[in-house]
Amino acid sequence: MLLKCTVVAGLLAGMAPLVATSAVTSTANAGSQAALSGDVIDLTISEQLFRLDGRTAPALAFNGAIPGPVIRLKEGQQATLRVTNSLQERSSIHWHGLLLPPNMDGVPGVSFAGIEPGATFTYRFPVKQSGTYWFHSHSGGQELSGMYAPMIIDPLEPEPFQYEREYVVMLSDWSFESPETLFSNLKKQGGYYNFQKRTAGEFITDVRRMGLWPAIQNYLMWDQMRMDPTDFADVTGYTFTYLMNGLSPAGNWTGLFRPGERVRLRLINAASMTFYDVRIPGLKMTVVQADGQNVQPVMVDELRMGVAETYDVIVEPMEDQAYTIFAETMDRSGYARGTLAPRMGMSAEIPERRPRPLRTMEDMGMSMEGMDKGDMTHSHGSMTMLGMEPSVGKSNGQADHANHKSQHMEHRQQGAAPSMQGTQEMPSVKAIDPRRSKIPGVEPVKHGPDDHGPGNQMVAEYSRNRIGEPGRGLEGGDRRVLLYTDLKSLAPYPDQREPEREIELHLTGQMNRYMWSFDGKKYSESREPVRLRYGERVRLTFVNDTMMEHPIHLHGMWMYVENGAGEHLPRKHTVIVKPAERVSVAVTADVPGPWAFHCHLLFHMDAGMFRVVEVSEP
């Protein structure tokens, strides 16, 4: 499914180097980033050279820039965007998070045929919303090669928060290896780019920490499952350079401010395969929008951004000093970095990198407080790994006890206390506050008998809602980390109906063969759409049977995250689902037509974690 990307070595000669254009380049334009606006906007997709830290490589770009130019629209306007494809292959643009007719959504094979080489396609749609969004190619690996850019939509009504200046902060990832090479390497070996596996020295440390037998059991168990507790990113800093507004950490993108100003940062994770943990040491961040939607302000020290998510935050630097915007990758193999400063040329200390985290049994649905441990060892005739024996040379009970002990110790190693440590303000189903609502899956739910077949490597024996947890690697610290349970819409949305029915979808995969799917079936094996009736309110429940986080994206309609916020459920276009997690969202099927639905990790989508959601005609 990965389309052939336009990477032609012969084009290297004679082409002008491409320089990132989204950064503020002088004090003359500090505080603004050039944007395209108006009733008609022209974009050209072309091959370019991308220069980064002294190296040059072929790339794909919008209007000759990586990221492409900021497009700035106004809520209520009729947008006309003429896109000319100068490539030698088919291309496309998807307007991520926008509500528009399906034939304007830009997904080849679902909503339109794509843009042929040399052709111009005109997107026309009414702009029905406001906020921070972005756009990108939806064709093969083109997005990873540079085809992404910010989109800002100004609201009709004044915004409910104030600020004196604003910046787009677009995070992405870049490799000098082609998308085809990256994907091919992952198909050969799922852990091809993981160079953070446990070492012999770490084993000795674990023996001292856990005891010899629990440590041996722990290592044997992971080996038997053909998995690794250090699997947090399929593609890592070994090949990726992490970018902020198109610049490497050495390039140090800089945004200027005057002390005392309120600065709005429009954070966009446009990476292909990278989750970021974003913080600005010395500054609190007040989150005012999530995925372009106003939320009740939340002040945090750090937030995790899944691929394709956006957050708008306001910071108030009071001192005449520089501050580092630090976006550390979830697997800790690298970081993107920029600076907020009163003057160009200033910089602040770059925070020390944190040690990479480790997966635990909890990430496999094997450590649910209060549930029947006895059941865990017998379902499917195995534990969670399909086909795996239930113990390693001991009785089930002995193995379970040892595993529980080692898992407990792993928590301690990472600074988290046992069981629900790391959970912050998880609303209870029994909450007294009548404004709160039920969180589906807050109690552990046992997996059904369907193991999803050969396309699935494991099942989460028990899944439960984990939106009250900051995520692996962020537990136990003293920083206030944004949680999905913190998000509350600023005003109630009109449709407050309870969902009429529920559709459960399992996120599945086979790491050894690098297959990703829903319910064990790749898209090529399951073309039948997920059918919704026009006008219905439906609950989509995502159950993650894999050991990795997935950013799940629904095109064309909002997902109202059922996080207990009552009539203030936040709506998002992309939702992170943690390992062994069960997340429910409510969807109002209000736009007929076919809509793409997929994991936004590029290679997971290309490998098969993709479906079409079809809303019937009224």
XYZ file of C-alpha atoms in Angstrom:
618
model
C 0.000 0.000 0.000
C 2.979 2.240 0.444
C 3.051 4.195 -2.756
C 6.233 4.819 -4.554
C 7.683 8.077 -3.347
C 9.347 10.510 -5.675
C 12.941 10.318 -4.684
C 15.063 10.705 -7.756
C 18.755 10.894 -7.190
C 19.293 12.404 -10.602
C 17.440 15.499 -9.564
C 20.041 16.382 -7.000
C 22.174 18.330 -9.435
C 21.158 21.843 -10.258
C 18.331 22.240 -7.761
C 18.297 25.081 -5.291
C 18.527 23.975 -1.683
C 15.332 24.169 0.282
C 15.523 26.119 3.505
C 12.902 25.880 6.232
C 10.712 28.955 5.923
C 8.385 28.776 8.886
C 10.908 30.010 11.398
C 11.055 33.642 12.315
C 14.055 34.811 10.359
C 14.619 38.315 11.630
C 13.462 40.730 14.263
C 11.564 42.564 11.548
C 8.948 39.824 11.317
C 9.260 38.371 14.795
C 5.861 37.521 16.202
C 4.356 36.603 12.867
C 4.791 33.737 10.494
C 4.023 34.361 6.853
C 0.631 32.960 5.890
C -1.412 32.492 2.766
C -4.964 33.760 3.054
C -7.854 34.985 0.932
C -10.691 33.463 -1.030
C -8.416 31.602 -3.450
C -5.130 30.006 -2.439
C -2.715 28.252 -4.775
C -0.452 25.430 -3.691
C 2.103 23.561 -5.754
C 3.464 20.145 -4.836
C 7.002 19.711 -6.078
C 10.259 17.887 -5.621
C 12.838 19.897 -3.737
C 16.069 19.464 -1.919
C 16.016 19.631 1.842
C 19.139 20.814 3.615
C 19.581 19.857 7.235
C 22.676 20.143 9.416
C 25.007 20.166 6.449
C 23.371 17.297 4.592
C 21.086 17.533 1.601
C 18.446 15.125 0.416
C 15.567 15.070 -2.036
C 12.205 15.886 -0.536
C 8.643 16.855 -1.397
C 7.242 20.233 -0.521
C 4.273 22.588 -0.683
C 5.259 25.820 -2.435
C 8.916 24.944 -2.012
C 8.947 24.878 1.788
C 9.159 22.320 4.592
C 6.874 22.664 6.427
C 4.657 24.210 3.783
C 3.255 27.704 4.198
C 0.756 28.508 6.902
C -2.735 28.751 5.442
C -4.949 31.167 7.336
C -8.692 31.050 6.784
C -11.713 32.652 8.423
C -14.636 30.767 9.883
C -17.615 31.232 7.608
C -15.680 31.856 4.399
C -15.839 29.705 1.302
C -12.373 28.230 0.841
C -10.973 27.596 -2.613
C -7.612 25.862 -2.706
C -6.094 25.041 -6.088
C -3.468 22.353 -5.765
C -1.135 21.648 -8.675
C 0.786 18.402 -8.656
C 4.223 18.823 -10.244
C 5.372 15.363 -9.234
C 5.720 12.376 -11.513
C 3.302 10.434 -9.342
C -0.203 10.834 -7.965
C -0.573 12.975 -4.896
C -3.201 14.430 -2.566
C -3.878 16.818 0.300
C -5.972 15.943 3.325
C -7.188 18.842 5.508
C -6.707 17.260 8.901
C -9.573 17.834 11.343
C -11.756 19.902 9.018
C -15.468 19.303 8.600
C -16.133 19.284 4.887
C -17.870 17.291 2.142
C -16.336 13.818 1.701
C -15.186 14.513 -1.859
C -13.054 17.384 -0.503
C -11.402 15.318 2.238
C -8.493 14.269 0.066
C -8.023 10.522 0.655
C -7.264 8.659 -2.602
C -9.382 5.574 -3.008
C -11.913 6.674 -0.424
C -13.163 10.149 -1.198
C -11.501 10.992 -4.509
C -9.101 9.562 -7.059
C -6.096 11.666 -6.132
C -4.323 14.367 -8.125
C -2.660 13.077 -11.250
C 0.843 14.265 -12.258
C 0.631 17.665 -13.889
C -3.001 18.161 -12.900
C -4.632 20.816 -10.742
C -7.365 19.839 -8.320
C -9.550 22.512 -6.763
C -10.783 21.953 -3.241
C -13.878 24.004 -2.402
C -15.661 23.872 0.931
C -17.327 26.143 3.452
C -15.229 26.757 6.561
C -17.409 25.667 9.489
C -15.019 25.858 12.415
C -12.047 27.664 13.890
C -8.803 26.713 15.590
C -5.424 25.167 14.833
C -5.233 22.424 12.232
C -2.846 21.169 9.593
C -2.795 19.519 6.206
C -0.715 16.780 4.645
C -0.437 14.320 1.822
C -2.494 11.149 2.186
C -0.519 9.314 -0.512
C 2.062 6.709 0.511
C 5.146 8.104 2.213
C 4.843 11.639 0.837
C 3.959 13.084 4.219
C 7.201 11.792 5.721
C 9.101 13.312 2.787
C 7.979 16.823 3.712
C 4.372 17.310 2.639
C 2.784 18.838 5.725
C 1.895 22.367 6.789
C -0.128 24.335 9.367
C -3.653 25.665 8.899
C -5.138 28.323 11.164
C -8.806 29.252 11.086
C -9.756 32.484 12.804
C -13.105 32.457 14.613
C -16.098 34.635 13.819
C -16.556 35.530 17.473
C -13.808 36.851 19.771
C -11.834 34.099 21.432
C -12.386 33.501 25.151
C -8.715 34.075 25.991
C -6.229 36.834 25.320
C -2.690 36.892 24.061
C -0.315 39.428 22.564
C 1.481 37.284 20.020
C 1.362 33.815 18.596
C 3.550 31.209 16.933
C 2.978 27.973 15.147
C 5.201 25.273 16.640
C 5.084 22.383 14.203
C 6.870 19.194 15.270
C 7.892 16.589 12.733
C 10.481 13.915 11.993
C 12.893 13.554 9.123
C 15.054 10.707 7.855
C 17.674 10.652 5.135
C 16.462 7.140 4.425
C 13.511 7.025 2.056
C 10.057 6.029 3.375
C 10.323 2.857 1.283
C 13.595 1.908 2.956
C 12.235 2.572 6.433
C 9.141 0.492 5.773
C 11.125 -2.305 4.182
C 13.469 -2.476 7.172
C 10.523 -2.676 9.557
C 8.973 -5.471 7.503
C 12.223 -7.410 7.807
C 12.504 -6.809 11.531
C 9.958 -4.929 13.621
C 12.635 -3.784 16.068
C 15.074 -2.743 13.353
C 15.494 0.790 14.714
C 15.308 -0.027 18.405
C 18.817 0.441 19.777
C 17.667 0.914 23.343
C 17.126 -2.722 24.255
C 18.138 -4.010 27.640
C 21.821 -4.795 28.010
C 23.789 -7.399 29.963
C 24.679 -4.748 32.497
C 21.014 -3.936 32.919
C 20.284 -7.603 33.543
C 22.748 -7.597 36.404
C 21.087 -4.509 37.801
C 17.695 -6.185 37.472
C 18.992 -9.271 39.300
C 20.057 -7.064 42.174
C 16.739 -5.234 42.079
C 14.321 -8.137 41.510
C 16.213 -11.184 42.614
C 17.752 -13.794 40.298
C 14.739 -15.954 39.509
C 12.205 -13.150 38.972
C 14.724 -11.401 36.737
C 15.334 -14.539 34.681
C 11.602 -15.122 34.426
C 11.034 -11.560 33.332
C 13.604 -11.774 30.553
C 12.457 -15.240 29.448
C 8.875 -14.097 29.364
C 9.594 -11.142 27.075
C 11.781 -13.355 24.898
C 9.115 -16.033 24.675
C 6.626 -13.416 23.584
C 9.125 -12.207 20.971
C 8.601 -8.730 22.342
C 10.716 -6.162 24.046
C 9.761 -3.911 26.957
C 11.643 -1.064 25.274
C 9.314 -0.980 22.260
C 7.970 2.568 22.294
C 8.685 3.721 18.745
C 9.085 1.725 15.558
C 11.367 4.365 14.068
C 13.745 6.129 16.417
C 16.428 8.741 16.727
C 18.801 6.272 15.120
C 17.559 7.500 11.745
C 15.214 10.361 12.584
C 16.181 13.979 13.110
C 13.430 15.654 15.080
C 12.327 19.027 13.762
C 10.620 22.105 15.113
C 9.242 24.307 12.346
C 11.533 22.511 9.930
C 14.712 23.092 11.921
C 16.847 20.575 13.768
C 17.805 21.057 17.429
C 21.024 22.655 16.205
C 19.005 25.037 14.037
C 17.169 26.205 17.179
C 13.966 27.772 15.876
C 13.380 30.938 17.887
C 10.265 32.962 18.634
C 10.626 36.384 20.185
C 8.629 37.938 23.014
C 8.623 40.958 25.268
C 8.705 40.055 28.976
C 5.195 40.084 30.359
C 3.515 39.266 27.076
C 1.123 36.369 26.750
C 2.334 34.160 23.922
C 0.060 31.666 22.216
C 1.811 28.582 20.918
C -0.081 26.530 18.363
C 1.492 23.114 18.917
C 1.043 20.670 16.040
C 2.462 17.169 15.960
C 2.958 16.619 12.219
C 5.411 13.767 12.698
C 4.964 10.561 10.782
C 5.838 8.137 13.574
C 6.778 10.122 16.694
C 5.002 10.920 19.947
C 6.382 13.991 21.730
C 6.401 15.039 25.386
C 6.444 18.846 25.328
C 7.528 21.181 28.116
C 9.103 24.590 28.559
C 11.231 24.558 31.728
C 10.514 27.665 33.779
C 7.097 28.288 32.231
C 3.657 26.914 32.913
C 1.530 26.171 29.874
C -2.185 26.960 29.958
C -3.999 24.670 27.545
C -6.884 26.543 25.878
C -7.587 24.384 22.842
C -7.302 20.713 21.992
C -7.513 19.679 18.345
C -8.707 23.202 17.523
C -11.575 23.154 20.023
C -11.878 25.500 22.981
C -11.472 23.812 26.337
C -11.684 25.065 29.878
C -8.163 26.326 30.643
C -5.821 23.831 32.267
C -2.384 24.823 33.547
C 0.237 22.116 33.100
C 3.985 21.605 33.052
C 4.041 19.012 30.293
C 1.807 17.371 27.730
C 2.088 14.316 25.530
C 1.242 14.787 21.873
C 0.232 11.829 19.786
C 0.871 12.039 16.076
C -1.642 14.446 14.450
C -2.879 16.019 17.678
C -2.796 19.781 18.203
C -2.822 21.791 21.416
C -2.945 25.555 21.829
C -1.224 26.778 24.959
C -0.541 30.218 26.381
C 2.674 31.001 28.214
C 3.652 34.177 30.008
C 7.411 34.623 30.142
C 8.059 37.414 32.634
C 11.836 37.423 32.730
C 14.303 38.875 30.273
C 15.732 35.470 29.501
C 15.470 32.653 27.018
C 13.323 29.528 27.516
C 13.763 26.202 25.765
C 10.760 24.587 24.101
C 11.677 20.969 24.627
C 9.841 18.220 22.753
C 11.310 14.918 23.907
C 10.337 11.795 22.039
C 8.292 9.268 24.010
C 10.999 6.622 23.594
C 13.650 9.170 24.715
C 15.808 8.517 21.653
C 15.913 12.187 20.708
C 14.205 15.544 20.849
C 13.130 18.607 18.940
C 14.088 21.919 20.412
C 13.393 25.606 19.962
C 13.622 28.794 21.983
C 11.444 31.621 23.197
C 13.636 34.649 23.764
C 13.529 38.433 24.095
C 16.212 38.735 21.418
C 17.554 36.686 18.579
C 20.687 34.695 19.286
C 19.747 33.847 22.851
C 19.310 30.300 24.064
C 18.567 28.478 27.290
C 19.849 25.266 28.783
C 18.647 22.116 27.065
C 17.131 19.770 29.685
C 18.865 16.517 30.434
C 17.311 13.617 28.586
C 15.331 11.206 30.733
C 16.021 7.450 30.696
C 13.880 5.460 28.326
C 10.861 3.880 30.000
C 9.960 0.197 30.109
C 6.737 -1.601 29.343
C 5.177 -3.572 32.152
C 2.549 -6.263 32.444
C -0.002 -3.508 32.883
C 0.632 -2.527 29.264
C -0.459 -6.022 28.308
C -3.630 -6.051 30.349
C -2.182 -8.353 32.964
C -2.144 -6.231 36.059
C -5.582 -4.955 36.946
C -6.040 -4.103 40.545
C -8.830 -6.034 42.133
C -9.458 -8.431 39.293
C -9.277 -12.185 39.499
C -5.654 -13.090 38.861
C -6.640 -16.707 38.498
C -8.533 -15.963 35.314
C -5.521 -14.333 33.752
C -3.561 -17.513 33.440
C -6.189 -19.589 31.710
C -7.935 -17.575 29.110
C -7.214 -18.740 25.561
C -5.105 -21.493 27.080
C -2.359 -18.986 27.526
C -1.695 -15.664 29.138
C -1.851 -12.683 26.857
C 0.619 -13.859 24.260
C -1.179 -16.081 21.790
C 0.360 -19.520 21.776
C 2.636 -18.816 24.702
C 2.885 -21.320 27.505
C 1.404 -20.110 30.747
C 4.562 -20.455 32.810
C 8.282 -20.824 32.563
C 9.118 -24.030 34.332
C 6.717 -23.457 37.214
C 3.128 -23.916 37.993
C 0.761 -21.219 36.893
C 0.407 -19.930 40.374
C 4.151 -19.722 40.890
C 4.704 -18.008 37.584
C 1.922 -15.563 38.236
C 3.352 -14.714 41.589
C 6.823 -14.208 40.162
C 5.579 -12.130 37.282
C 3.533 -10.024 39.615
C 6.601 -9.457 41.736
C 8.798 -8.494 38.813
C 6.155 -6.222 37.406
C 5.787 -4.609 40.800
C 9.527 -4.069 40.893
C 9.508 -2.549 37.421
C 7.084 0.054 38.658
C 9.363 0.888 41.502
C 12.320 1.226 39.187
C 10.510 3.812 37.134
C 9.561 5.886 40.099
C 5.953 4.793 40.245
C 4.306 3.116 43.178
C 2.325 -0.073 42.615
C -1.067 -0.456 40.983
C -2.693 2.832 40.036
C 0.372 5.023 40.493
C 0.674 7.738 37.919
C -3.074 8.176 37.846
C -4.149 11.727 38.461
C -7.667 12.752 39.380
C -9.287 9.808 37.648
C -13.004 10.544 37.914
C -14.978 7.724 39.429
C -18.126 6.249 38.020
C -19.532 6.823 41.473
C -18.474 10.450 41.534
C -20.819 12.600 43.529
C -20.513 15.545 41.177
C -23.676 15.338 39.048
C -21.943 17.213 36.251
C -19.664 14.268 35.701
C -20.682 11.331 33.569
C -19.823 7.691 33.327
C -16.493 6.725 31.845
C -17.031 3.506 29.892
C -14.436 0.886 30.693
C -13.269 2.441 33.924
C -13.571 -1.028 35.422
C -11.417 -3.749 33.795
C -13.170 -5.665 31.035
C -12.136 -9.204 30.219
C -11.287 -9.917 26.599
C -13.732 -12.067 24.682
C -12.908 -15.448 23.138
C -11.995 -14.026 19.697
C -8.200 -13.770 19.488
C -8.453 -12.045 16.058
C -6.538 -14.728 14.207
C -3.021 -14.833 12.788
C -2.953 -11.079 12.181
C -2.785 -10.511 15.894
C 0.137 -11.307 18.171
C -1.501 -10.924 21.563
C -4.673 -9.920 23.294
C -5.064 -7.687 26.298
C -6.650 -10.153 28.716
C -8.137 -7.249 30.558
C -8.556 -3.783 29.164
C -9.701 -0.704 30.970
C -9.906 2.997 30.497
C -6.548 4.661 31.226
C -7.276 8.253 30.229
C -6.552 9.322 33.784
C -2.941 8.230 33.412
C -0.260 10.468 31.907
C 1.272 7.646 29.898
C 4.333 5.455 30.259
C 7.454 7.480 31.010
C 5.569 10.375 32.585
C 4.505 8.730 35.834
C 5.703 9.562 39.256
C 7.256 12.956 38.605
C 6.323 16.233 40.222
C 5.331 17.858 36.944
C 1.656 18.405 36.231
C 1.011 16.460 33.047
C -2.076 17.006 30.915
C -4.568 14.133 31.045
C -7.538 13.471 28.801
C -9.648 13.688 31.970
C -8.541 17.330 32.252
C -10.172 18.226 28.948
C -13.613 19.813 29.196
C -15.242 21.701 26.383
C -15.685 25.366 27.143
C -19.376 25.215 26.297
C -21.683 22.195 25.943
C -22.097 20.954 22.394
C -25.643 20.675 21.020
C -25.897 16.903 20.754
C -26.079 15.537 24.294
C -27.785 12.246 23.423
C -26.584 9.008 24.891
C -25.207 6.729 22.168
C -27.846 4.434 20.714
C -25.454 1.564 20.116
C -21.825 0.610 20.549
C -19.257 -0.625 18.062
C -16.150 -2.221 19.557
C -12.995 -2.185 17.481
C -9.798 -3.926 18.516
C -6.443 -2.450 17.617
C -4.326 -5.424 16.625
C -0.901 -6.174 15.244
C 1.846 -8.649 14.589
C 5.183 -6.950 15.313
C 7.356 -9.758 13.950
C 5.732 -9.490 10.536
C 5.042 -5.789 10.960
C 1.320 -6.188 10.324
C -1.130 -3.695 11.828
C -4.867 -4.030 11.671
C -8.308 -3.656 13.217
C -9.819 -6.844 14.625
C -6.919 -8.830 13.175
C -7.671 -7.875 9.566
C -5.615 -5.555 7.412
C -7.563 -3.099 5.290
C -6.782 -5.186 2.221
C -8.509 -8.115 3.952
C -11.518 -6.211 5.219
C -12.885 -3.673 2.754
C -16.381 -3.779 4.203
C -17.019 -0.360 5.762
C -18.014 0.313 9.330
C -21.582 1.416 8.670
C -23.302 4.228 10.555
C -26.856 5.428 10.082
C -27.200 9.078 9.253
C -28.213 11.032 12.335
C -27.476 8.326 14.869
C -25.350 8.805 17.945
C -22.993 5.881 18.247
C -20.303 4.872 20.692
C -17.008 3.687 19.224
C -14.977 1.748 21.753
C -11.335 1.165 20.918
C -9.607 -1.758 22.642
C -5.859 -1.809 22.217
C -4.608 -5.391 22.092
C -1.118 -4.306 21.095
C 1.730 -3.111 23.249
C 2.065 0.270 21.554
C 0.183 3.562 21.695
C -1.943 4.349 18.650
C -3.281 7.789 17.640
C -6.651 6.941 16.117
C -8.053 9.467 13.652
C -11.595 9.697 12.295
C -12.123 11.892 9.251
C -15.117 14.154 8.749
C -16.729 13.902 12.185
C -15.813 14.709 15.744
C -15.117 12.124 18.380
C -16.488 13.186 21.791
C -14.130 11.610 24.301
C -16.200 10.013 27.070
C -13.970 11.192 29.860
C -16.563 11.840 32.550
C -16.984 15.540 31.768
C -20.765 15.324 31.534
C -22.187 17.809 29.048
C -18.678 19.172 28.518
C -17.172 16.166 26.764
C -14.197 17.382 24.702
C -14.251 16.642 21.027
C -11.189 15.563 19.133
C -10.198 14.371 15.690
C -7.376 12.172 16.984
C -7.381 10.100 20.177
C -4.430 8.300 21.770
C -5.178 4.732 22.867
C -2.613 3.322 25.269
C -1.636 -0.358 25.408
C -4.312 -2.532 26.996
C -6.591 0.481 27.095
C -10.298 0.721 26.359
C -11.344 4.192 25.196
C -14.854 5.151 24.188
C -15.887 8.116 22.080
C -19.354 9.239 21.025
C -19.871 10.158 17.384
C -22.800 11.928 15.784
C -23.101 10.583 12.244
C -24.099 13.852 10.664
C -22.289 13.816 7.308
C -23.193 11.152 4.737
C -20.450 9.478 2.795
C -17.284 7.425 3.145
C -14.700 8.572 5.670
C -11.226 7.300 6.370
C -10.537 5.938 9.852
C -7.051 4.850 10.817
C -4.029 4.888 13.072
C -2.085 8.052 12.282
C 1.294 6.366 12.648
C 2.138 6.401 8.967
C 3.544 2.898 8.705
C 0.776 1.396 10.851
C -1.754 2.862 8.442
C 0.191 1.665 5.437
C 0.551 -1.788 6.978
C -3.199 -2.161 7.357
C -4.613 -0.351 10.411
C -7.159 1.454 8.258
C -10.909 1.271 7.679
C -13.646 3.209 5.950
C -16.564 4.492 8.003
C -19.632 4.856 5.790
C -22.465 7.137 6.896
C -25.723 6.371 5.098
C -27.692 8.947 3.181
C -30.479 10.705 5.117
